[in-house]
Amino acid sequence: MSFSVTTLPGGMSADVFLRDYWQKKPLLIRQAFPDFENPLTPDELAGLSLEQEVESRIVLEHGATPWELRQGPFGEDTYQTLPERDWTLLVQAVDQFVPEVAELLQAFRFLPSWRADDVMISYAAPGGSVGPHYDNYDVFLLQGHGHRRWKIGQSCNPESPLLEHPDLRILRDFEQQEEWVLAPGDMLYLPPGLAHYGIAEDDCMTYSIGFRAPSHAEVLAHFSDFLGQHMGDQQRYSDAGMNTPADPAQIDEDTVERLQRLILELVQDKEALGTWFGRFMTEPRYPELIEAQEPDADMLAEALDNGFGLVRNPSARLAWRQEQDQYLMLFASGEHCLLPTQLLPLVQLICNQDYLDAEQLNSWRQNDEAMQLLEQLLAKGDLLMEGDDE
Ligand code: SIN
Ligand code: CO
């Protein structure tokens, strides 16, 4: 059973996209999602922005200050006081709250699912924009409702001059190269670092399917932290056989090279690196939405007997890795467990499907390790019993 998809929405081969566009250059796909049915109305999006657990913001081009940023959650009255035009509401991680939005991610399975960040949705009044900027992430901008004019500019880097603004990173200079108006169902892929400037032509909703990549600083700091936690303080810098220093106050080349060898040896540990990375990339965005449950084996058996399946907690992140054919590692929301390789088909189902139906799980019911795994994930809150996921 294959869990990946080999074509992009709109039909381009994934191999061609990955070779020619991914992380390199923008791609406009007209009617990537033909007859796209917007799963959320502007009112429903505004409704989400009133919720405590949802991250939202409003950008007003001509607010109390230019490009005024307001942070949610908002009150009911917010939307009555906004001007007719030139503002945008942005709601983060809507996929974690609206299953129909999470389903959209299925179409992006030509990329590793642990690279996916979230689906952010914006609603803009005519003229609304968040200004010319660049992002550090790859993003697919799917037009959900109305029309947006996208202007594409230059490649940027941390030295690209920005406007003075306390919260927003708006480019001071925008060198336009291309311009397209997107209609519902059209999608634009942008690689990281490319300047872009989207302006709503009318009432418009845009879905940003974002992909995250850890910064080098994060990789270095977090991995070394992880390694450090698993080391005693017995292993020490060693300089046996060193020469008498020419000047005892000097830190010489040999010393630096000894340190470099020490670090290179430590990072050679591929198993540790894979384990750390799986844990790191599956850390949930909202850990508070993954609630531990009382483990209850009888309840699981009863649910399966009655034909109820299991639902993946939309806030959980899951991935797996196989360690040299010896054992499997399942990563679930920042933690990992070791499993026998025979469980691979089950692990693949768990990681790739939003819903596991009772029939799919039936063949595993005689396998104690499989049932223990399901119980463990239910207890952790990464899986939910069907019906408890409302
Ligand atoms: C928007 O949807 O208004 C902004 C998306 C983006 O530019 O990244
Ligand atoms: Co952007």
mmCIF file of C-alpha atoms and ligand atoms in Angstrom:
data_model
loop_
_atom_site.group_PDB
_atom_site.id
_atom_site.type_symbol
_atom_site.label_atom_id
_atom_site.label_comp_id
_atom_site.label_asym_id
_atom_site.label_seq_id
_atom_site.Cartn_x
_atom_site.Cartn_y
_atom_site.Cartn_z
ATOM 1 C CA MET A 1 0.000 0.000 0.000
ATOM 2 C CA SER A 2 1.408 3.350 -0.966
ATOM 3 C CA PHE A 3 0.715 6.356 1.174
ATOM 4 C CA SER A 4 2.389 8.981 -0.981
ATOM 5 C CA VAL A 5 0.973 10.681 -4.050
ATOM 6 C CA THR A 6 2.928 10.961 -7.289
ATOM 7 C CA THR A 7 1.274 14.027 -8.775
ATOM 8 C CA LEU A 8 0.597 17.536 -7.549
ATOM 9 C CA PRO A 9 -2.903 18.968 -7.445
ATOM 10 C CA GLY A 10 -3.430 19.950 -11.072
ATOM 11 C CA GLY A 11 -1.499 16.966 -12.433
ATOM 12 C CA MET A 12 2.210 17.883 -12.558
ATOM 13 C CA SER A 13 4.416 14.914 -11.755
ATOM 14 C CA ALA A 14 5.886 15.125 -8.259
ATOM 15 C CA ASP A 15 9.318 14.150 -9.639
ATOM 16 C CA VAL A 16 9.286 17.097 -12.061
ATOM 17 C CA PHE A 17 8.100 19.493 -9.351
ATOM 18 C CA LEU A 18 10.764 18.329 -6.894
ATOM 19 C CA ARG A 19 13.482 18.526 -9.514
ATOM 20 C CA ASP A 20 12.618 21.902 -11.051
ATOM 21 C CA TYR A 21 10.615 23.962 -8.545
ATOM 22 C CA TRP A 22 10.767 22.785 -4.916
ATOM 23 C CA GLN A 23 12.915 25.229 -2.950
ATOM 24 C CA LYS A 24 13.997 26.831 -6.243
ATOM 25 C CA LYS A 25 11.347 28.824 -8.083
ATOM 26 C CA PRO A 26 7.667 29.729 -7.965
ATOM 27 C CA LEU A 27 5.018 27.728 -9.752
ATOM 28 C CA LEU A 28 1.521 28.900 -10.605
ATOM 29 C CA ILE A 29 -1.002 26.083 -10.989
ATOM 30 C CA ARG A 30 -4.281 27.273 -12.492
ATOM 31 C CA GLN A 31 -7.219 25.201 -11.245
ATOM 32 C CA ALA A 32 -5.068 22.979 -9.030
ATOM 33 C CA PHE A 33 -8.317 22.265 -7.193
ATOM 34 C CA PRO A 34 -11.046 22.555 -9.875
ATOM 35 C CA ASP A 35 -14.488 23.408 -8.450
ATOM 36 C CA PHE A 36 -12.815 24.060 -5.099
ATOM 37 C CA GLU A 37 -15.404 24.089 -2.368
ATOM 38 C CA ASN A 38 -14.319 26.495 0.297
ATOM 39 C CA PRO A 39 -14.666 24.436 3.495
ATOM 40 C CA LEU A 40 -15.031 27.522 5.673
ATOM 41 C CA THR A 41 -17.009 30.736 5.240
ATOM 42 C CA PRO A 42 -15.483 34.113 6.137
ATOM 43 C CA ASP A 43 -17.892 34.246 9.109
ATOM 44 C CA GLU A 44 -16.716 30.855 10.349
ATOM 45 C CA LEU A 45 -13.104 31.993 10.077
ATOM 46 C CA ALA A 46 -13.932 35.148 12.032
ATOM 47 C CA GLY A 47 -15.682 32.881 14.576
ATOM 48 C CA LEU A 48 -12.461 30.888 15.065
ATOM 49 C CA SER A 49 -10.572 34.105 15.778
ATOM 50 C CA LEU A 50 -12.751 34.613 18.879
ATOM 51 C CA GLU A 51 -11.540 31.325 20.430
ATOM 52 C CA GLN A 52 -8.880 31.370 23.140
ATOM 53 C CA GLU A 53 -6.897 28.393 21.825
ATOM 54 C CA VAL A 54 -6.697 29.724 18.254
ATOM 55 C CA GLU A 55 -3.838 31.994 17.124
ATOM 56 C CA SER A 56 -5.120 34.892 15.037
ATOM 57 C CA ARG A 57 -4.138 38.393 14.014
ATOM 58 C CA ILE A 58 -5.478 41.291 11.984
ATOM 59 C CA VAL A 59 -3.312 43.545 9.841
ATOM 60 C CA LEU A 60 -4.727 46.978 8.938
ATOM 61 C CA GLU A 61 -2.823 48.822 6.275
ATOM 62 C CA HIS A 62 -4.077 52.208 7.459
ATOM 63 C CA GLY A 63 -4.665 51.524 11.151
ATOM 64 C CA ALA A 64 -3.612 53.527 14.199
ATOM 65 C CA THR A 65 -0.138 53.173 12.629
ATOM 66 C CA PRO A 66 0.772 52.025 9.096
ATOM 67 C CA TRP A 67 0.390 48.229 8.885
ATOM 68 C CA GLU A 68 -1.114 48.037 12.354
ATOM 69 C CA LEU A 69 -0.994 44.523 13.829
ATOM 70 C CA ARG A 70 -3.707 43.394 16.264
ATOM 71 C CA GLN A 71 -3.373 40.066 18.044
ATOM 72 C CA GLY A 72 -6.353 37.787 18.715
ATOM 73 C CA PRO A 73 -8.378 36.352 20.279
ATOM 74 C CA PHE A 74 -10.831 39.048 19.217
ATOM 75 C CA GLY A 75 -14.123 40.155 20.704
ATOM 76 C CA GLU A 76 -17.487 39.938 18.912
ATOM 77 C CA ASP A 77 -17.404 43.709 18.366
ATOM 78 C CA THR A 78 -14.030 43.711 16.541
ATOM 79 C CA TYR A 79 -15.555 43.063 13.142
ATOM 80 C CA GLN A 80 -18.147 45.824 13.500
ATOM 81 C CA THR A 81 -15.453 48.466 13.915
ATOM 82 C CA LEU A 82 -13.150 47.481 11.039
ATOM 83 C CA PRO A 83 -13.064 49.681 7.922
ATOM 84 C CA GLU A 84 -14.652 48.675 4.601
ATOM 85 C CA ARG A 85 -11.314 47.759 3.050
ATOM 86 C CA ASP A 86 -7.561 47.231 3.387
ATOM 87 C CA TRP A 87 -7.434 44.785 6.270
ATOM 88 C CA THR A 88 -6.669 41.077 6.617
ATOM 89 C CA LEU A 89 -7.546 38.499 9.265
ATOM 90 C CA LEU A 90 -5.063 35.605 9.522
ATOM 91 C CA VAL A 91 -5.845 32.439 11.451
ATOM 92 C CA GLN A 92 -3.081 29.935 12.114
ATOM 93 C CA ALA A 93 -3.287 26.105 12.102
ATOM 94 C CA VAL A 94 -6.933 25.887 11.053
ATOM 95 C CA ASP A 95 -6.263 22.248 10.079
ATOM 96 C CA GLN A 96 -6.158 21.436 13.807
ATOM 97 C CA PHE A 97 -9.680 22.717 14.335
ATOM 98 C CA VAL A 98 -11.539 21.973 11.087
ATOM 99 C CA PRO A 99 -11.239 18.391 9.725
ATOM 100 C CA GLU A 100 -12.185 19.456 6.159
ATOM 101 C CA VAL A 101 -9.182 21.786 6.180
ATOM 102 C CA ALA A 102 -6.904 19.000 7.532
ATOM 103 C CA GLU A 103 -8.054 16.842 4.591
ATOM 104 C CA LEU A 104 -6.437 19.321 2.207
ATOM 105 C CA LEU A 105 -3.035 18.153 3.469
ATOM 106 C CA GLN A 106 -3.654 14.732 1.885
ATOM 107 C CA ALA A 107 -3.033 16.315 -1.520
ATOM 108 C CA PHE A 108 0.504 17.282 -0.418
ATOM 109 C CA ARG A 109 1.705 13.744 0.263
ATOM 110 C CA PHE A 110 4.333 14.118 -2.431
ATOM 111 C CA LEU A 111 6.324 15.733 0.397
ATOM 112 C CA PRO A 112 7.261 14.230 3.785
ATOM 113 C CA SER A 113 4.337 14.800 6.127
ATOM 114 C CA TRP A 114 6.689 15.778 8.974
ATOM 115 C CA ARG A 115 7.717 18.790 6.864
ATOM 116 C CA ALA A 116 4.138 20.134 6.877
ATOM 117 C CA ASP A 117 3.579 22.917 9.343
ATOM 118 C CA ASP A 118 0.005 24.099 9.225
ATOM 119 C CA VAL A 119 -2.762 25.508 7.090
ATOM 120 C CA MET A 120 -3.150 29.200 7.783
ATOM 121 C CA ILE A 121 -6.239 30.872 6.359
ATOM 122 C CA SER A 122 -6.609 34.548 5.683
ATOM 123 C CA TYR A 123 -9.684 36.557 4.962
ATOM 124 C CA ALA A 124 -9.111 39.969 3.390
ATOM 125 C CA ALA A 125 -11.489 42.805 2.675
ATOM 126 C CA PRO A 126 -10.922 44.399 -0.763
ATOM 127 C CA GLY A 127 -7.427 45.907 -0.890
ATOM 128 C CA GLY A 128 -6.353 43.860 2.146
ATOM 129 C CA SER A 129 -2.717 42.759 2.324
ATOM 130 C CA VAL A 130 -0.012 41.973 4.854
ATOM 131 C CA GLY A 131 2.480 43.948 2.780
ATOM 132 C CA PRO A 132 5.457 42.884 0.673
ATOM 133 C CA HIS A 133 7.519 40.340 2.604
ATOM 134 C CA TYR A 134 9.323 37.028 2.372
ATOM 135 C CA ASP A 135 8.943 33.878 4.427
ATOM 136 C CA ASN A 136 11.585 31.414 5.513
ATOM 137 C CA TYR A 137 9.349 28.504 4.626
ATOM 138 C CA ASP A 138 8.022 26.912 1.454
ATOM 139 C CA VAL A 139 4.371 27.707 1.021
ATOM 140 C CA PHE A 140 1.516 26.753 -1.299
ATOM 141 C CA LEU A 141 -1.007 29.601 -1.535
ATOM 142 C CA LEU A 142 -4.382 28.218 -2.497
ATOM 143 C CA GLN A 143 -7.089 30.688 -3.407
ATOM 144 C CA GLY A 144 -10.251 29.613 -1.580
ATOM 145 C CA HIS A 145 -12.682 32.417 -2.257
ATOM 146 C CA GLY A 146 -12.637 35.658 -4.255
ATOM 147 C CA HIS A 147 -9.515 36.871 -6.033
ATOM 148 C CA ARG A 148 -6.039 37.877 -4.962
ATOM 149 C CA ARG A 149 -3.409 39.678 -7.008
ATOM 150 C CA TRP A 150 -0.002 38.157 -6.252
ATOM 151 C CA LYS A 151 3.080 40.147 -7.111
ATOM 152 C CA ILE A 152 6.316 38.180 -6.992
ATOM 153 C CA GLY A 153 9.567 39.984 -6.325
ATOM 154 C CA GLN A 154 13.254 39.410 -5.701
ATOM 155 C CA SER A 155 15.077 36.746 -3.702
ATOM 156 C CA CYS A 156 15.705 38.016 -0.187
ATOM 157 C CA ASN A 157 18.011 37.234 2.705
ATOM 158 C CA PRO A 158 18.399 38.489 6.294
ATOM 159 C CA GLU A 159 20.212 41.578 4.971
ATOM 160 C CA SER A 160 17.235 42.670 2.812
ATOM 161 C CA PRO A 161 16.142 46.074 4.185
ATOM 162 C CA LEU A 162 12.869 46.110 6.125
ATOM 163 C CA LEU A 163 10.500 48.901 7.118
ATOM 164 C CA GLU A 164 10.820 49.956 10.713
ATOM 165 C CA HIS A 165 8.007 48.067 12.369
ATOM 166 C CA PRO A 166 7.792 46.616 15.868
ATOM 167 C CA ASP A 167 6.099 43.361 14.815
ATOM 168 C CA LEU A 168 5.976 42.819 11.058
ATOM 169 C CA ARG A 169 8.794 42.094 8.638
ATOM 170 C CA ILE A 170 7.724 44.242 5.671
ATOM 171 C CA LEU A 171 10.250 44.779 2.884
ATOM 172 C CA ARG A 172 11.370 48.360 2.278
ATOM 173 C CA ASP A 173 12.013 47.643 -1.407
ATOM 174 C CA PHE A 174 9.955 45.379 -3.608
ATOM 175 C CA GLU A 175 11.318 44.576 -7.058
ATOM 176 C CA GLN A 176 8.406 43.115 -8.946
ATOM 177 C CA GLN A 177 9.176 40.331 -11.435
ATOM 178 C CA GLU A 178 5.752 38.739 -12.044
ATOM 179 C CA GLU A 179 2.106 39.361 -11.330
ATOM 180 C CA TRP A 180 -0.858 36.989 -11.346
ATOM 181 C CA VAL A 181 -4.481 37.198 -10.223
ATOM 182 C CA LEU A 182 -5.598 33.961 -8.574
ATOM 183 C CA ALA A 183 -9.217 32.759 -8.656
ATOM 184 C CA PRO A 184 -10.759 30.030 -6.461
ATOM 185 C CA GLY A 185 -8.963 26.718 -7.010
ATOM 186 C CA ASP A 186 -5.748 28.348 -8.328
ATOM 187 C CA MET A 187 -2.583 27.729 -6.348
ATOM 188 C CA LEU A 188 0.830 29.356 -6.223
ATOM 189 C CA TYR A 189 3.941 27.656 -4.838
ATOM 190 C CA LEU A 190 6.634 29.934 -3.415
ATOM 191 C CA PRO A 191 10.089 28.799 -2.307
ATOM 192 C CA PRO A 192 11.609 30.251 0.875
ATOM 193 C CA GLY A 193 13.100 33.717 0.681
ATOM 194 C CA LEU A 194 11.144 34.951 -2.345
ATOM 195 C CA ALA A 195 9.510 38.379 -1.950
ATOM 196 C CA HIS A 196 5.742 38.329 -2.453
ATOM 197 C CA TYR A 197 2.909 40.782 -2.080
ATOM 198 C CA GLY A 198 -0.693 39.615 -2.186
ATOM 199 C CA ILE A 199 -3.506 42.142 -2.499
ATOM 200 C CA ALA A 200 -7.176 41.200 -2.274
ATOM 201 C CA GLU A 201 -9.120 42.206 -5.393
ATOM 202 C CA ASP A 202 -12.437 41.562 -3.632
ATOM 203 C CA ASP A 203 -13.577 39.650 -0.513
ATOM 204 C CA CYS A 204 -10.925 36.997 -0.535
ATOM 205 C CA MET A 205 -9.770 33.926 1.345
ATOM 206 C CA THR A 206 -6.328 32.394 0.880
ATOM 207 C CA TYR A 207 -5.142 29.070 2.308
ATOM 208 C CA SER A 208 -1.407 28.973 3.063
ATOM 209 C CA ILE A 209 -0.153 25.409 3.280
ATOM 210 C CA GLY A 210 3.182 25.965 4.969
ATOM 211 C CA PHE A 211 6.169 23.630 5.269
ATOM 212 C CA ARG A 212 8.629 24.024 8.078
ATOM 213 C CA ALA A 213 12.356 23.521 8.081
ATOM 214 C CA PRO A 214 14.438 23.767 11.239
ATOM 215 C CA SER A 215 17.086 26.463 11.228
ATOM 216 C CA HIS A 216 20.721 25.380 11.457
ATOM 217 C CA ALA A 217 20.797 27.030 14.869
ATOM 218 C CA GLU A 218 17.882 24.848 16.009
ATOM 219 C CA VAL A 219 19.474 21.659 14.668
ATOM 220 C CA LEU A 220 22.746 22.388 16.398
ATOM 221 C CA ALA A 221 21.338 23.607 19.693
ATOM 222 C CA HIS A 222 18.574 20.999 20.059
ATOM 223 C CA PHE A 223 20.592 17.997 18.909
ATOM 224 C CA SER A 224 23.513 18.820 21.146
ATOM 225 C CA ASP A 225 21.077 19.304 24.013
ATOM 226 C CA PHE A 226 19.588 15.866 23.301
ATOM 227 C CA LEU A 227 23.040 14.250 23.144
ATOM 228 C CA GLY A 228 24.079 16.012 26.329
ATOM 229 C CA GLN A 229 21.090 14.639 28.232
ATOM 230 C CA HIS A 230 22.242 11.094 27.484
ATOM 231 C CA MET A 231 25.867 11.537 28.532
ATOM 232 C CA GLY A 232 27.437 11.294 31.912
ATOM 233 C CA ASP A 233 30.122 13.766 32.901
ATOM 234 C CA GLN A 234 32.823 11.079 32.897
ATOM 235 C CA GLN A 235 33.778 11.564 29.241
ATOM 236 C CA ARG A 236 36.051 14.587 29.144
ATOM 237 C CA TYR A 237 38.221 16.614 26.843
ATOM 238 C CA SER A 238 41.518 14.764 26.750
ATOM 239 C CA ASP A 239 44.977 15.946 25.713
ATOM 240 C CA ALA A 240 47.126 12.935 26.527
ATOM 241 C CA GLY A 241 50.445 13.100 24.681
ATOM 242 C CA MET A 242 50.338 16.844 24.095
ATOM 243 C CA ASN A 243 53.455 18.942 23.573
ATOM 244 C CA THR A 244 54.789 21.365 26.168
ATOM 245 C CA PRO A 245 53.013 24.671 25.344
ATOM 246 C CA ALA A 246 55.195 27.406 23.894
ATOM 247 C CA ASP A 247 53.133 29.886 25.920
ATOM 248 C CA PRO A 248 50.865 28.428 28.651
ATOM 249 C CA ALA A 249 48.303 31.219 28.044
ATOM 250 C CA GLN A 250 47.830 30.284 24.398
ATOM 251 C CA ILE A 251 44.939 28.176 23.021
ATOM 252 C CA ASP A 252 46.816 26.584 20.171
ATOM 253 C CA GLU A 253 45.739 24.897 16.913
ATOM 254 C CA ASP A 254 46.196 21.374 18.364
ATOM 255 C CA THR A 255 43.677 22.185 21.099
ATOM 256 C CA VAL A 256 41.092 23.416 18.605
ATOM 257 C CA GLU A 257 41.646 20.347 16.443
ATOM 258 C CA ARG A 258 41.199 18.043 19.461
ATOM 259 C CA LEU A 259 37.852 19.749 20.138
ATOM 260 C CA GLN A 260 36.821 19.504 16.528
ATOM 261 C CA ARG A 261 37.567 15.741 16.499
ATOM 262 C CA LEU A 262 35.578 15.316 19.688
ATOM 263 C CA ILE A 263 32.527 17.067 18.222
ATOM 264 C CA LEU A 264 32.755 15.250 14.881
ATOM 265 C CA GLU A 265 32.904 11.902 16.690
ATOM 266 C CA LEU A 266 29.840 12.753 18.745
ATOM 267 C CA VAL A 267 27.748 13.781 15.740
ATOM 268 C CA GLN A 268 28.689 10.583 13.865
ATOM 269 C CA ASP A 269 26.022 8.798 15.871
ATOM 270 C CA LYS A 270 23.352 8.428 13.164
ATOM 271 C CA GLU A 271 21.009 6.526 15.433
ATOM 272 C CA ALA A 272 21.002 9.343 17.966
ATOM 273 C CA LEU A 273 20.576 11.903 15.184
ATOM 274 C CA GLY A 274 17.587 10.035 13.700
ATOM 275 C CA THR A 275 16.001 9.630 17.117
ATOM 276 C CA TRP A 276 16.436 13.262 18.006
ATOM 277 C CA PHE A 277 15.133 14.447 14.639
ATOM 278 C CA GLY A 278 11.984 12.320 14.829
ATOM 279 C CA ARG A 279 11.229 13.614 18.296
ATOM 280 C CA PHE A 280 11.979 17.199 17.334
ATOM 281 C CA MET A 281 9.944 17.221 14.103
ATOM 282 C CA THR A 282 6.911 15.646 15.772
ATOM 283 C CA GLU A 283 6.763 18.102 18.637
ATOM 284 C CA PRO A 284 3.196 19.363 18.558
ATOM 285 C CA ARG A 285 2.358 22.982 17.943
ATOM 286 C CA TYR A 286 -0.320 22.920 20.643
ATOM 287 C CA PRO A 287 0.702 20.276 23.225
ATOM 288 C CA GLU A 288 -2.197 21.338 25.446
ATOM 289 C CA LEU A 289 -4.590 19.921 22.835
ATOM 290 C CA ILE A 290 -3.149 16.417 23.341
ATOM 291 C CA GLU A 291 -4.641 15.292 26.628
ATOM 292 C CA ALA A 292 -3.519 12.120 28.368
ATOM 293 C CA GLN A 293 -6.337 9.607 29.001
ATOM 294 C CA GLU A 294 -6.685 6.784 31.518
ATOM 295 C CA PRO A 295 -5.396 3.666 29.728
ATOM 296 C CA ASP A 296 -8.249 1.225 29.279
ATOM 297 C CA ALA A 297 -7.697 -1.962 27.245
ATOM 298 C CA ASP A 298 -11.323 -3.104 27.680
ATOM 299 C CA MET A 299 -12.628 0.115 26.208
ATOM 300 C CA LEU A 300 -10.492 -0.319 23.091
ATOM 301 C CA ALA A 301 -11.644 -3.918 22.569
ATOM 302 C CA GLU A 302 -15.254 -2.896 23.147
ATOM 303 C CA ALA A 303 -15.031 0.001 20.685
ATOM 304 C CA LEU A 304 -13.528 -2.269 17.997
ATOM 305 C CA ASP A 305 -16.157 -4.963 18.707
ATOM 306 C CA ASN A 306 -18.827 -2.375 18.063
ATOM 307 C CA GLY A 307 -17.232 -1.291 14.801
ATOM 308 C CA PHE A 308 -15.888 2.041 16.086
ATOM 309 C CA GLY A 309 -12.539 3.134 14.724
ATOM 310 C CA LEU A 310 -9.783 5.390 16.020
ATOM 311 C CA VAL A 311 -9.221 8.975 15.012
ATOM 312 C CA ARG A 312 -5.857 10.666 14.931
ATOM 313 C CA ASN A 313 -5.794 13.680 17.220
ATOM 314 C CA PRO A 314 -5.459 16.537 14.686
ATOM 315 C CA SER A 315 -2.887 18.151 16.987
ATOM 316 C CA ALA A 316 -0.683 15.030 17.098
ATOM 317 C CA ARG A 317 2.313 14.692 14.816
ATOM 318 C CA LEU A 318 3.500 11.220 13.888
ATOM 319 C CA ALA A 319 6.439 9.799 11.958
ATOM 320 C CA TRP A 320 8.482 6.609 11.911
ATOM 321 C CA ARG A 321 11.943 5.384 11.175
ATOM 322 C CA GLN A 322 13.483 1.986 10.710
ATOM 323 C CA GLU A 323 16.801 1.352 12.378
ATOM 324 C CA GLN A 324 18.875 -0.944 10.118
ATOM 325 C CA ASP A 325 16.108 -3.567 9.751
ATOM 326 C CA GLN A 326 16.439 -4.277 13.458
ATOM 327 C CA TYR A 327 13.628 -2.331 14.974
ATOM 328 C CA LEU A 328 11.167 0.381 14.283
ATOM 329 C CA MET A 329 10.932 3.704 15.952
ATOM 330 C CA LEU A 330 7.584 5.448 16.167
ATOM 331 C CA PHE A 331 7.648 9.158 16.922
ATOM 332 C CA ALA A 332 4.483 10.550 18.393
ATOM 333 C CA SER A 333 4.199 14.172 19.444
ATOM 334 C CA GLY A 334 7.800 14.624 20.529
ATOM 335 C CA GLU A 335 8.295 11.176 22.097
ATOM 336 C CA HIS A 336 9.488 7.886 20.672
ATOM 337 C CA CYS A 337 9.064 4.182 21.248
ATOM 338 C CA LEU A 338 10.851 1.132 19.898
ATOM 339 C CA LEU A 339 8.777 -1.524 18.175
ATOM 340 C CA PRO A 340 9.403 -4.815 16.387
ATOM 341 C CA THR A 341 9.643 -4.404 12.602
ATOM 342 C CA GLN A 342 6.592 -6.675 12.109
ATOM 343 C CA LEU A 343 4.450 -3.746 13.238
ATOM 344 C CA LEU A 344 5.493 -1.634 10.231
ATOM 345 C CA PRO A 345 2.164 -1.920 8.327
ATOM 346 C CA LEU A 346 0.264 -0.820 11.436
ATOM 347 C CA VAL A 347 2.692 2.001 12.143
ATOM 348 C CA GLN A 348 2.282 3.200 8.554
ATOM 349 C CA LEU A 349 -1.496 3.236 8.914
ATOM 350 C CA ILE A 350 -1.271 5.143 12.191
ATOM 351 C CA CYS A 351 1.122 7.726 10.781
ATOM 352 C CA ASN A 352 -0.591 8.264 7.443
ATOM 353 C CA GLN A 353 -4.310 8.061 8.085
ATOM 354 C CA ASP A 354 -6.517 10.512 9.917
ATOM 355 C CA TYR A 355 -8.940 7.686 10.666
ATOM 356 C CA LEU A 356 -8.316 3.982 11.345
ATOM 357 C CA ASP A 357 -11.456 1.968 10.836
ATOM 358 C CA ALA A 358 -12.271 -1.039 12.985
ATOM 359 C CA GLU A 359 -11.958 -3.398 10.036
ATOM 360 C CA GLN A 360 -8.411 -2.263 9.283
ATOM 361 C CA LEU A 361 -7.494 -2.869 12.904
ATOM 362 C CA ASN A 362 -9.190 -6.266 13.204
ATOM 363 C CA SER A 363 -6.250 -8.171 11.731
ATOM 364 C CA TRP A 364 -4.047 -6.762 14.527
ATOM 365 C CA ARG A 365 -6.291 -7.735 17.403
ATOM 366 C CA GLN A 366 -4.475 -10.993 18.117
ATOM 367 C CA ASN A 367 -1.127 -9.222 18.238
ATOM 368 C CA ASP A 368 -0.433 -8.101 21.819
ATOM 369 C CA GLU A 369 2.282 -5.644 20.844
ATOM 370 C CA ALA A 370 -0.011 -4.023 18.295
ATOM 371 C CA MET A 371 -2.836 -3.678 20.809
ATOM 372 C CA GLN A 372 -0.442 -2.322 23.436
ATOM 373 C CA LEU A 373 0.751 0.279 20.952
ATOM 374 C CA LEU A 374 -2.806 1.424 20.225
ATOM 375 C CA GLU A 375 -3.577 1.564 23.952
ATOM 376 C CA GLN A 376 -0.423 3.556 24.575
ATOM 377 C CA LEU A 377 -1.279 6.088 21.854
ATOM 378 C CA LEU A 378 -4.835 6.371 23.189
ATOM 379 C CA ALA A 379 -3.481 6.919 26.693
ATOM 380 C CA LYS A 380 -1.106 9.608 25.441
ATOM 381 C CA GLY A 381 -3.940 11.305 23.569
ATOM 382 C CA ASP A 382 -2.378 10.981 20.089
ATOM 383 C CA LEU A 383 -5.248 8.698 19.070
ATOM 384 C CA LEU A 384 -8.864 9.219 20.072
ATOM 385 C CA MET A 385 -11.796 6.856 20.136
ATOM 386 C CA GLU A 386 -14.242 7.595 17.349
ATOM 387 C CA GLY A 387 -16.949 9.766 18.848
ATOM 388 C CA ASP A 388 -14.591 11.301 21.461
ATOM 389 C CA ASP A 389 -13.000 13.532 18.843
ATOM 390 C CA GLU A 390 -15.663 16.234 18.794
HETATM 391 C C1 SIN B 1 -2.152 36.232 3.171
HETATM 392 O O1 SIN B 1 -2.816 35.195 3.051
HETATM 393 O O2 SIN B 1 -2.675 37.345 3.147
HETATM 394 C C2 SIN B 1 -0.681 36.194 3.369
HETATM 395 C C3 SIN B 1 -0.029 34.944 3.012
HETATM 396 C C4 SIN B 1 1.441 35.162 2.758
HETATM 397 O O3 SIN B 1 1.824 36.108 2.128
HETATM 398 O O4 SIN B 1 2.289 34.353 3.197
HETATM 399 CO CO CO B 2 4.049 35.189 2.943
#
